[in-house]
Amino acid sequence: MSVSSSGSTTLSGSTGAASAGRGLWSSRLAFVLAATGSAVGLGNIWKFPYITGENGGGAFVLMYLVCIAVVGIPIMMAEVMIGRRGGRSPVNSLRAIARKDGLKPAWMLVGAIGILAGFLILSFYSVIGGWAISYIGTAASGQLAGQSADAIGGLFSGLLASPGTLLLWHTVFMVLVMVVVAKGVKAGLERAVTILMPALFVLLLIMVGYAMNSGAFARGAAFLFQPDFSKLSTTGLLVALGHAFFTLSLGMAVMMAYGSYLPKGVSIARTSITVSIIDTVVALLAGLAIFPVVFANGLEPGAGPGLIFQTLPLAFGQMPGGSFFGTLFFVLLLFAAWTSGISLLEPIVEWLEERKGMNRTLSTVISGTVCWLLGIASILSLNLWSDVTPMSFIPALEGKTIFDLLDFLTANILLPLGGLAVAVFAGWVMSKPALEAEMAMSSSAFRLWFVTVRYVTPVAVAAVFLYNLV
Ligand code: PFF
């Protein structure tokens, strides 16, 4: 373990208490940075605003915040705890704990579901990451300057209508992810996140500053923060819950994988809460930057996945230095997506290495390529296959394209199910002394977490599911 003299942290291959022969994060900060790199991504800046727009605003935001507090944070703590206790890749951590505590290895299925979810998510995540890359060029070449809302909308629909362009950028994004994963995630990731996350934050503040002067700031803020429950549907509730998992990178073993590198003695609770707060603040800032622009320009808050690609470019087109800020913004969005994409691929690569004895490069190439191939289905569903809706025989999935289905099934079904399983594993299956030892909290704080994970989280997730079935 080493902290270099420049103050930057690196991960060495030394033997740690949690796992023989594997490196540990060099500090709590390094873990926070890596976990934040995973959590803060397209989910915060692309997805949060558009699902808020689609689900009526304030009431949805409130439900989302409740889900973060009641479900997200306790599950993040549980995942990090399982990872650190097991000290291996997620599947094997679960198996190791299960063995140690005399439990059924079937629990490793929890990790396996997670790996599958990560795989499916990355396939379409990479397509959206590709949109960000494409917009770097659009902004840098000055194409946004002075454009009308219609012209900007036209640019976006032009992109979606072109499978070749989408494929090109999807490929570039996936290669970027694979290169880092193949090299080994830790060293580069820590450094990148240290610089890029604060930069993204500052840029979002600048955007909020612009939005404050756009003439509709009060309306945008009211849309976000004044709940109108008549606009919240039961599907909205499910989407809020699913998004709490998606945005915090939960339910698919990423935090377990990262937790396995966390040194003993670092507070799991403090660390998880820090990451969750940063993630939430970034999402809310994105909302505050976007909705005033939406209202000031008579745009539609429920415009769907294209929302930020139609609103922010409009702001960039009008503000002084907009081409520069626009380029910078999409570069940072790409980096946020990149660090998340890396964390989506990492668990499966780690598992292939450990389980199948494949070397890192080969396991990265195989899993990345399969994921890339799957991404092509999402690309086509934006244009040539836009009326292919294979699950329309199920009412809740009616009219959903392959892209919509992958998003819906992963975020709203698989991740909450994975999270539910983690909560049950931590709250009902693991031995209490093991939990207490690993969490190392005051007894009242431990009790609060334990009761939440054992009762509140499973009931909340199950209730939202059932609510949507009836
Ligand atoms: N949390 C990421 C985002 O908000 O963009 C997406 C994500 C990354 C989801 C890793 C799940 C995950 F395991």
CSV table of N, CA and C in Angstrom, one decimal, residues 131-145 196 199-200 203 207 309 312-313 315-317 319-336:
chain,number,residue,atom,x,y,z
A,131,TRP,N,-23.1,8.8,-27.7
A,131,TRP,CA,-23.8,10.1,-27.9
A,131,TRP,C,-22.9,11.2,-27.4
A,132,ALA,N,-22.4,11.0,-26.1
A,132,ALA,CA,-21.6,12.0,-25.5
A,132,ALA,C,-20.4,12.3,-26.4
A,133,ILE,N,-19.7,11.3,-26.9
A,133,ILE,CA,-18.5,11.5,-27.7
A,133,ILE,C,-18.9,12.3,-29.0
A,134,SER,N,-20.0,11.9,-29.6
A,134,SER,CA,-20.4,12.5,-30.8
A,134,SER,C,-20.7,14.0,-30.5
A,135,TYR,N,-21.3,14.4,-29.4
A,135,TYR,CA,-21.5,15.8,-29.0
A,135,TYR,C,-20.3,16.6,-28.7
A,136,ILE,N,-19.2,15.9,-28.4
A,136,ILE,CA,-18.0,16.6,-28.2
A,136,ILE,C,-17.6,17.3,-29.5
A,137,GLY,N,-17.7,16.5,-30.6
A,137,GLY,CA,-17.4,17.0,-31.9
A,137,GLY,C,-18.4,18.1,-32.3
A,138,THR,N,-19.6,17.9,-32.0
A,138,THR,CA,-20.7,18.8,-32.4
A,138,THR,C,-20.4,20.2,-31.8
A,139,ALA,N,-20.1,20.1,-30.5
A,139,ALA,CA,-19.9,21.4,-29.7
A,139,ALA,C,-18.6,22.1,-30.2
A,140,ALA,N,-17.6,21.3,-30.3
A,140,ALA,CA,-16.2,21.8,-30.7
A,140,ALA,C,-16.2,22.5,-32.0
A,141,SER,N,-17.0,21.9,-33.0
A,141,SER,CA,-17.0,22.5,-34.3
A,141,SER,C,-18.0,23.7,-34.4
A,142,GLY,N,-18.5,24.2,-33.3
A,142,GLY,CA,-19.3,25.4,-33.3
A,142,GLY,C,-20.7,25.2,-33.9
A,143,GLN,N,-21.1,24.0,-34.1
A,143,GLN,CA,-22.4,23.7,-34.7
A,143,GLN,C,-23.6,24.1,-33.8
A,144,LEU,N,-23.4,24.3,-32.5
A,144,LEU,CA,-24.5,24.6,-31.6
A,144,LEU,C,-24.7,26.1,-31.6
A,145,ALA,N,-23.7,26.9,-31.9
A,145,ALA,CA,-23.8,28.4,-31.7
A,145,ALA,C,-25.0,29.0,-32.4
A,196,LEU,N,-11.1,14.6,-12.6
A,196,LEU,CA,-12.3,14.8,-13.4
A,196,LEU,C,-13.6,15.1,-12.7
A,199,ALA,N,-13.8,18.6,-11.6
A,199,ALA,CA,-14.0,19.5,-12.8
A,199,ALA,C,-15.5,19.4,-13.3
A,200,LEU,N,-16.0,18.2,-13.3
A,200,LEU,CA,-17.4,18.0,-13.7
A,200,LEU,C,-18.4,18.8,-12.8
A,203,LEU,N,-18.2,22.5,-13.5
A,203,LEU,CA,-18.9,22.8,-14.8
A,203,LEU,C,-20.4,22.8,-14.6
A,207,MET,N,-23.2,25.7,-15.2
A,207,MET,CA,-24.4,25.5,-15.9
A,207,MET,C,-25.6,26.0,-15.1
A,309,PHE,N,-29.6,16.1,-24.4
A,309,PHE,CA,-28.9,16.4,-25.7
A,309,PHE,C,-29.7,17.4,-26.5
A,312,LEU,N,-29.3,21.1,-23.0
A,312,LEU,CA,-28.0,21.8,-22.7
A,312,LEU,C,-27.4,22.3,-24.0
A,313,PRO,N,-27.4,21.7,-25.1
A,313,PRO,CA,-26.8,22.3,-26.3
A,313,PRO,C,-27.4,23.6,-26.6
A,315,ALA,N,-28.5,25.8,-24.4
A,315,ALA,CA,-27.9,26.7,-23.5
A,315,ALA,C,-26.5,27.0,-24.0
A,316,PHE,N,-25.7,26.0,-24.4
A,316,PHE,CA,-24.4,26.3,-24.9
A,316,PHE,C,-24.4,27.2,-26.2
A,317,GLY,N,-25.4,27.0,-27.0
A,317,GLY,CA,-25.5,27.7,-28.2
A,317,GLY,C,-25.7,29.2,-28.0
A,319,MET,N,-24.9,30.8,-24.8
A,319,MET,CA,-24.0,31.5,-23.8
A,319,MET,C,-22.7,31.9,-24.4
A,320,PRO,N,-22.1,33.0,-23.8
A,320,PRO,CA,-20.8,33.4,-24.3
A,320,PRO,C,-19.8,32.3,-24.1
A,321,GLY,N,-18.9,32.0,-25.0
A,321,GLY,CA,-17.9,30.9,-24.8
A,321,GLY,C,-18.6,29.5,-24.9
A,322,GLY,N,-19.8,29.5,-25.4
A,322,GLY,CA,-20.6,28.3,-25.4
A,322,GLY,C,-19.9,27.1,-26.1
A,323,SER,N,-19.2,27.3,-27.2
A,323,SER,CA,-18.6,26.2,-27.8
A,323,SER,C,-17.5,25.6,-26.9
A,324,PHE,N,-16.8,26.4,-26.2
A,324,PHE,CA,-15.8,25.9,-25.3
A,324,PHE,C,-16.4,25.2,-24.1
A,325,PHE,N,-17.4,25.8,-23.5
A,325,PHE,CA,-18.0,25.1,-22.3
A,325,PHE,C,-18.7,23.9,-22.8
A,326,GLY,N,-19.4,23.9,-23.9
A,326,GLY,CA,-20.1,22.7,-24.4
A,326,GLY,C,-19.1,21.6,-24.7
A,327,THR,N,-18.0,21.9,-25.3
A,327,THR,CA,-17.0,20.8,-25.5
A,327,THR,C,-16.6,20.2,-24.2
A,328,LEU,N,-16.2,21.1,-23.3
A,328,LEU,CA,-15.7,20.7,-22.0
A,328,LEU,C,-16.8,19.8,-21.3
A,329,PHE,N,-18.0,20.3,-21.4
A,329,PHE,CA,-19.1,19.5,-20.7
A,329,PHE,C,-19.2,18.1,-21.2
A,330,PHE,N,-19.2,18.0,-22.5
A,330,PHE,CA,-19.4,16.6,-23.1
A,330,PHE,C,-18.1,15.8,-22.9
A,331,VAL,N,-16.9,16.4,-22.8
A,331,VAL,CA,-15.7,15.6,-22.5
A,331,VAL,C,-15.9,15.1,-21.0
A,332,LEU,N,-16.3,16.0,-20.1
A,332,LEU,CA,-16.5,15.5,-18.8
A,332,LEU,C,-17.6,14.5,-18.6
A,333,LEU,N,-18.6,14.6,-19.4
A,333,LEU,CA,-19.7,13.6,-19.4
A,333,LEU,C,-19.2,12.3,-19.8
A,334,LEU,N,-18.3,12.4,-20.9
A,334,LEU,CA,-17.7,11.1,-21.3
A,334,LEU,C,-16.9,10.5,-20.2
A,335,PHE,N,-16.1,11.3,-19.5
A,335,PHE,CA,-15.3,10.7,-18.5
A,335,PHE,C,-16.1,10.1,-17.4
A,336,ALA,N,-17.2,10.8,-17.0
A,336,ALA,CA,-18.1,10.3,-16.0
A,336,ALA,C,-18.7,8.9,-16.4
